[in-house]
CSV table of C-alpha atoms and ligand atoms in Angstrom, one decimal:
chain,number,residue,atom,x,y,z
A,1,MET,CA,89.8,109.6,105.5
A,2,LYS,CA,87.3,109.3,103.3
A,3,PHE,CA,86.4,106.3,105.1
A,4,ASP,CA,86.1,107.4,108.6
A,5,ASP,CA,82.4,109.2,107.3
A,6,PHE,CA,80.9,105.8,106.7
A,7,TYR,CA,83.1,103.8,110.1
A,8,GLY,CA,82.6,107.0,112.4
A,9,ARG,CA,78.8,105.6,112.3
A,10,LYS,CA,77.5,104.0,115.3
A,11,GLU,CA,76.3,100.7,113.5
A,12,ASN,CA,79.1,98.3,111.4
A,13,TYR,CA,78.4,100.2,108.1
A,14,PHE,CA,79.5,96.9,105.8
A,15,SER,CA,77.7,93.6,106.5
A,16,THR,CA,79.7,91.9,109.5
A,17,GLN,CA,79.6,88.7,108.2
A,18,GLN,CA,82.9,87.5,107.0
A,19,SER,CA,83.1,87.7,103.4
A,20,ASP,CA,81.2,84.3,102.5
A,21,GLY,CA,84.3,83.0,100.0
A,22,MET,CA,86.6,82.9,102.2
A,23,GLN,CA,85.2,81.5,105.0
A,24,ALA,CA,84.1,78.3,102.4
A,25,MET,CA,87.5,78.2,100.9
A,26,ILE,CA,89.4,78.2,104.4
A,27,GLU,CA,86.2,74.9,105.2
A,28,LYS,CA,86.8,73.6,101.6
A,29,TYR,CA,90.9,73.5,101.4
A,30,ASN,CA,91.3,72.8,105.3
A,31,VAL,CA,93.1,75.6,105.9
A,32,LYS,CA,94.9,76.0,109.8
A,33,PRO,CA,94.7,78.5,112.1
A,34,SER,CA,97.8,80.2,111.0
A,35,LYS,CA,99.5,84.1,111.1
A,36,ALA,CA,96.8,86.0,109.2
A,37,LEU,CA,97.0,89.7,107.8
A,38,ASP,CA,93.8,92.1,106.9
A,39,ILE,CA,94.9,94.2,104.4
A,40,GLY,CA,92.3,97.2,104.5
A,41,ALA,CA,90.4,95.5,107.0
A,42,GLY,CA,87.5,98.5,107.9
A,43,GLU,CA,85.5,97.4,110.7
A,44,GLY,CA,87.3,93.9,111.0
A,45,ARG,CA,84.7,91.1,109.9
A,46,ASN,CA,87.3,88.7,108.2
A,47,SER,CA,90.1,90.2,111.4
A,48,ILE,CA,87.5,88.7,113.8
A,49,TYR,CA,86.3,85.9,111.7
A,50,LEU,CA,90.0,84.3,111.7
A,51,SER,CA,90.6,85.6,115.2
A,52,LYS,CA,87.7,83.5,116.4
A,53,LEU,CA,89.1,80.6,114.6
A,54,GLY,CA,92.5,80.9,116.2
A,55,PHE,CA,94.4,82.7,114.0
A,56,ASN,CA,96.8,85.0,114.5
A,57,VAL,CA,95.6,88.6,112.7
A,58,VAL,CA,97.5,91.2,111.9
A,59,ALA,CA,94.9,94.1,110.9
A,60,VAL,CA,95.8,96.7,108.5
A,61,GLU,CA,94.1,99.9,107.8
A,62,PRO,CA,93.9,103.6,107.0
A,63,SER,CA,90.9,105.0,109.1
A,64,ILE,CA,91.2,105.4,112.3
A,65,GLU,CA,87.3,105.3,113.2
A,66,GLY,CA,87.3,101.4,111.5
A,67,CYS,CA,90.4,100.8,113.8
A,68,ASN,CA,87.5,101.4,116.6
A,69,LYS,CA,85.1,100.1,115.0
A,70,ILE,CA,87.9,96.5,115.0
A,71,ASN,CA,89.2,97.7,118.8
A,72,GLU,CA,85.6,97.2,120.6
A,73,SER,CA,84.5,94.1,118.9
A,74,ALA,CA,87.9,92.3,119.5
A,75,GLU,CA,87.3,93.7,123.1
A,76,LYS,CA,83.8,92.3,123.6
A,77,LEU,CA,84.4,88.8,122.2
A,78,ASN,CA,88.0,89.1,124.1
A,79,LEU,CA,90.1,88.7,121.0
A,80,ASP,CA,94.3,89.6,120.6
A,81,ILE,CA,94.3,91.2,117.1
A,82,ASP,CA,97.5,93.3,116.4
A,83,ILE,CA,95.1,96.4,114.5
A,84,GLN,CA,97.6,99.0,112.6
A,85,ASN,CA,95.9,102.1,111.3
A,86,LYS,CA,98.2,102.6,108.5
A,87,ASP,CA,98.1,102.1,104.9
A,88,PHE,CA,99.2,99.1,103.8
A,89,LEU,CA,103.0,100.2,102.3
A,90,SER,CA,103.2,101.8,105.4
A,91,LEU,CA,103.3,98.4,107.5
A,92,GLU,CA,106.6,97.0,108.8
A,93,ILE,CA,106.8,93.2,107.6
A,94,ASN,CA,108.5,91.3,110.6
A,95,GLU,CA,107.7,88.0,109.9
A,96,LYS,CA,106.1,86.8,107.3
A,97,PHE,CA,102.7,85.7,107.0
A,98,ASP,CA,100.4,82.3,106.6
A,99,PHE,CA,97.3,84.0,104.9
A,100,ILE,CA,96.9,86.9,103.1
A,101,LEU,CA,93.4,88.8,102.8
A,102,ALA,CA,92.3,91.5,100.9
A,103,SER,CA,88.4,91.8,100.3
A,104,THR,CA,87.7,95.0,98.3
A,105,SER,CA,90.6,96.8,99.1
A,106,LEU,CA,93.5,96.9,96.3
A,107,ASP,CA,90.5,98.3,93.8
A,108,HIS,CA,92.1,101.6,96.7
A,109,MET,CA,95.3,101.7,94.9
A,110,GLU,CA,96.7,103.9,92.5
A,111,ASP,CA,97.8,102.1,90.1
A,112,GLU,CA,101.9,102.4,91.0
A,113,TYR,CA,100.6,102.0,94.9
A,114,LEU,CA,99.1,98.7,93.5
A,115,GLN,CA,102.0,97.2,92.0
A,116,GLU,CA,104.3,97.6,95.5
A,117,ALA,CA,101.3,96.4,97.1
A,118,ILE,CA,101.2,92.9,95.0
A,119,LYS,CA,104.8,93.1,95.2
A,120,LYS,CA,104.7,93.0,99.0
A,121,ILE,CA,102.0,90.9,99.3
A,122,LYS,CA,104.5,88.3,97.6
A,123,ASP,CA,107.7,88.6,99.5
A,124,SER,CA,105.5,89.0,102.8
A,125,LEU,CA,104.3,85.5,102.1
A,126,ASN,CA,105.4,82.2,103.8
A,127,ILE,CA,105.9,79.5,100.8
A,128,GLY,CA,102.7,77.5,101.1
A,129,GLY,CA,101.0,79.9,102.4
A,130,TYR,CA,97.5,81.1,101.0
A,131,ILE,CA,95.5,84.2,99.3
A,132,TYR,CA,92.3,85.6,99.2
A,133,ILE,CA,91.5,88.3,97.2
A,134,VAL,CA,88.4,90.0,96.1
A,135,VAL,CA,88.7,93.7,93.8
A,136,PHE,CA,85.9,95.3,91.8
A,137,THR,CA,86.2,94.5,87.7
A,138,GLU,CA,85.4,97.0,84.4
A,139,LYS,CA,82.3,95.1,84.6
A,140,ASP,CA,81.2,97.1,87.9
A,141,PRO,CA,78.3,99.4,87.2
A,142,GLY,CA,81.0,102.3,89.1
A,143,PHE,CA,83.4,101.4,86.3
A,144,VAL,CA,81.2,103.4,83.6
A,145,ARG,CA,79.6,106.0,86.6
A,146,ASP,CA,76.6,104.4,85.6
A,147,ILE,CA,75.6,105.5,89.3
A,148,LYS,CA,72.6,104.7,89.4
A,149,ASN,CA,73.5,100.6,89.6
A,150,ALA,CA,77.0,101.1,91.2
A,151,SER,CA,77.8,101.1,95.1
A,152,GLU,CA,77.5,104.9,96.7
A,153,CYS,CA,81.4,104.2,97.6
A,154,ALA,CA,81.9,103.7,93.6
A,155,LEU,CA,83.6,107.5,93.8
A,156,PHE,CA,86.7,106.3,96.3
A,157,ILE,CA,87.7,103.3,93.8
A,158,LYS,CA,91.0,104.2,91.5
A,159,HIS,CA,91.1,101.2,90.3
A,160,TYR,CA,88.9,98.8,88.5
A,161,PHE,CA,90.5,94.9,87.3
A,162,LYS,CA,90.7,94.4,83.5
A,163,GLU,CA,89.8,90.9,82.6
A,164,ASN,CA,91.9,88.0,84.3
A,165,GLU,CA,94.1,91.2,85.8
A,166,LEU,CA,93.9,90.2,89.1
A,167,LYS,CA,94.8,86.5,87.9
A,168,SER,CA,97.5,87.5,85.8
A,169,TYR,CA,99.4,88.9,89.0
A,170,PHE,CA,99.5,85.7,90.6
A,171,ASN,CA,100.8,83.3,87.9
A,172,ASP,CA,103.5,81.8,90.2
A,173,PHE,CA,101.1,80.8,92.8
A,174,GLU,CA,99.1,77.1,92.6
A,175,ILE,CA,95.5,79.2,91.8
A,176,ILE,CA,93.2,77.3,93.5
A,177,TYR,CA,89.9,79.0,92.5
A,178,TYR,CA,89.4,82.0,90.2
A,179,ASN,CA,86.5,83.9,89.5
A,180,GLU,CA,84.8,86.4,87.8
A,181,TYR,CA,81.1,87.7,88.5
A,182,MET,CA,78.2,90.1,88.7
A,183,LYS,CA,76.7,90.7,92.0
A,184,GLU,CA,74.0,92.1,93.7
A,185,ASP,CA,74.7,94.3,96.9
A,186,THR,CA,72.3,95.0,100.0
A,187,THR,CA,74.6,95.3,102.9
A,188,HIS,CA,75.1,99.2,102.8
A,189,GLY,CA,73.1,102.2,100.9
A,190,LYS,CA,71.1,101.4,98.2
A,191,PRO,CA,70.9,98.4,96.7
A,192,HIS,CA,73.3,98.0,94.0
A,193,TYR,CA,75.6,96.0,92.2
A,194,HIS,CA,79.2,94.9,91.2
A,195,GLY,CA,81.4,93.2,89.0
A,196,LYS,CA,84.1,91.4,91.1
A,197,ALA,CA,87.2,88.9,91.0
A,198,LYS,CA,88.1,86.6,93.2
A,199,ILE,CA,91.3,84.5,93.8
A,200,PHE,CA,92.1,81.9,96.4
A,201,ALA,CA,95.9,80.5,95.8
A,202,ARG,CA,98.8,79.3,97.5
A,203,LYS,CA,102.3,80.4,97.1
A,204,ILE,CA,104.4,77.4,95.7
A,205,LYS,CA,107.9,79.2,94.6
A,206,GLU,CA,110.2,82.0,96.0
B,301,LIG,C1,85.4,98.7,100.6
B,301,LIG,S1,86.4,98.7,102.1
B,301,LIG,C2,86.1,96.7,102.2
B,301,LIG,C3,86.3,96.3,103.9
B,301,LIG,C4,87.2,95.4,104.4
B,301,LIG,N1,87.8,94.7,103.8
B,301,LIG,C5,85.9,94.0,104.2
B,301,LIG,O1,85.7,93.4,102.9
B,301,LIG,O2,85.2,94.4,104.9
B,301,LIG,C6,88.1,98.4,101.6
B,301,LIG,C7,89.1,99.7,102.8
B,301,LIG,O3,90.3,99.4,102.4
B,301,LIG,C8,91.0,100.3,103.1
B,301,LIG,N2,92.0,101.0,102.1
B,301,LIG,C9,92.0,102.1,101.1
B,301,LIG,N3,93.9,102.3,100.8
B,301,LIG,C10,93.9,101.5,101.7
B,301,LIG,C11,95.6,101.2,101.4
B,301,LIG,N4,96.6,101.9,100.8
B,301,LIG,N5,96.1,100.7,102.3
B,301,LIG,C12,95.7,99.4,103.4
B,301,LIG,N6,94.0,99.9,103.5
B,301,LIG,C13,93.7,100.7,102.5
B,301,LIG,C14,89.4,101.6,103.2
B,301,LIG,O4,89.8,102.4,104.2
B,301,LIG,C15,88.6,100.2,103.5
B,301,LIG,O5,88.4,100.5,105.1
């Protein structure tokens, strides 16, 4: 598993800080602790943050080294996180969620898998529940293989999102926030840029 090499290092490869945009949305819209799913949780920075807030978190992550890191952090902080070492479509959902998060993980999915994943996200969310999703877009330097300005993980990406593509998948949701932007990333490897799309939205009907 390609992320094992990064996550197997002693220090966390990605930032240990939660996604700043997610924290802002949770605070601004007063999202109460509930049942949350972190898709492609990596080393767990967002799962840890949500668990500290009192969310009941399921973290699904195919990299065993990522899962080990989440487990170590959770044990140190005495947090109870349900860590599932598998890919998202293999996760059995017994109870729906109130908050589903995917921070730059949907772009690691091939097209057909991605379509099923979007459907599963919608089906796995309670009415009134929220999604917070960040993906890489075709504006990302990795899309045109601009190696000089792209992340060292750019070759792992399977699907760069087109303009408004992420938003279009959730047009039956109440879209509270949507933005597409460029941002410098200094958290891993050499400083590089990302083209990103971010959505925070609420399921309003089945
Ligand atoms: C760029 S990392 C982001 C990690 C984490 N979400 C964060 O923001 O720190 C992308 C993650 O998605 C995971 N991933 C890739 N394909 C996946 C799949 N089919 N189901 C669940 N996670 C997946 C990778 O293993 C990797 O940890």
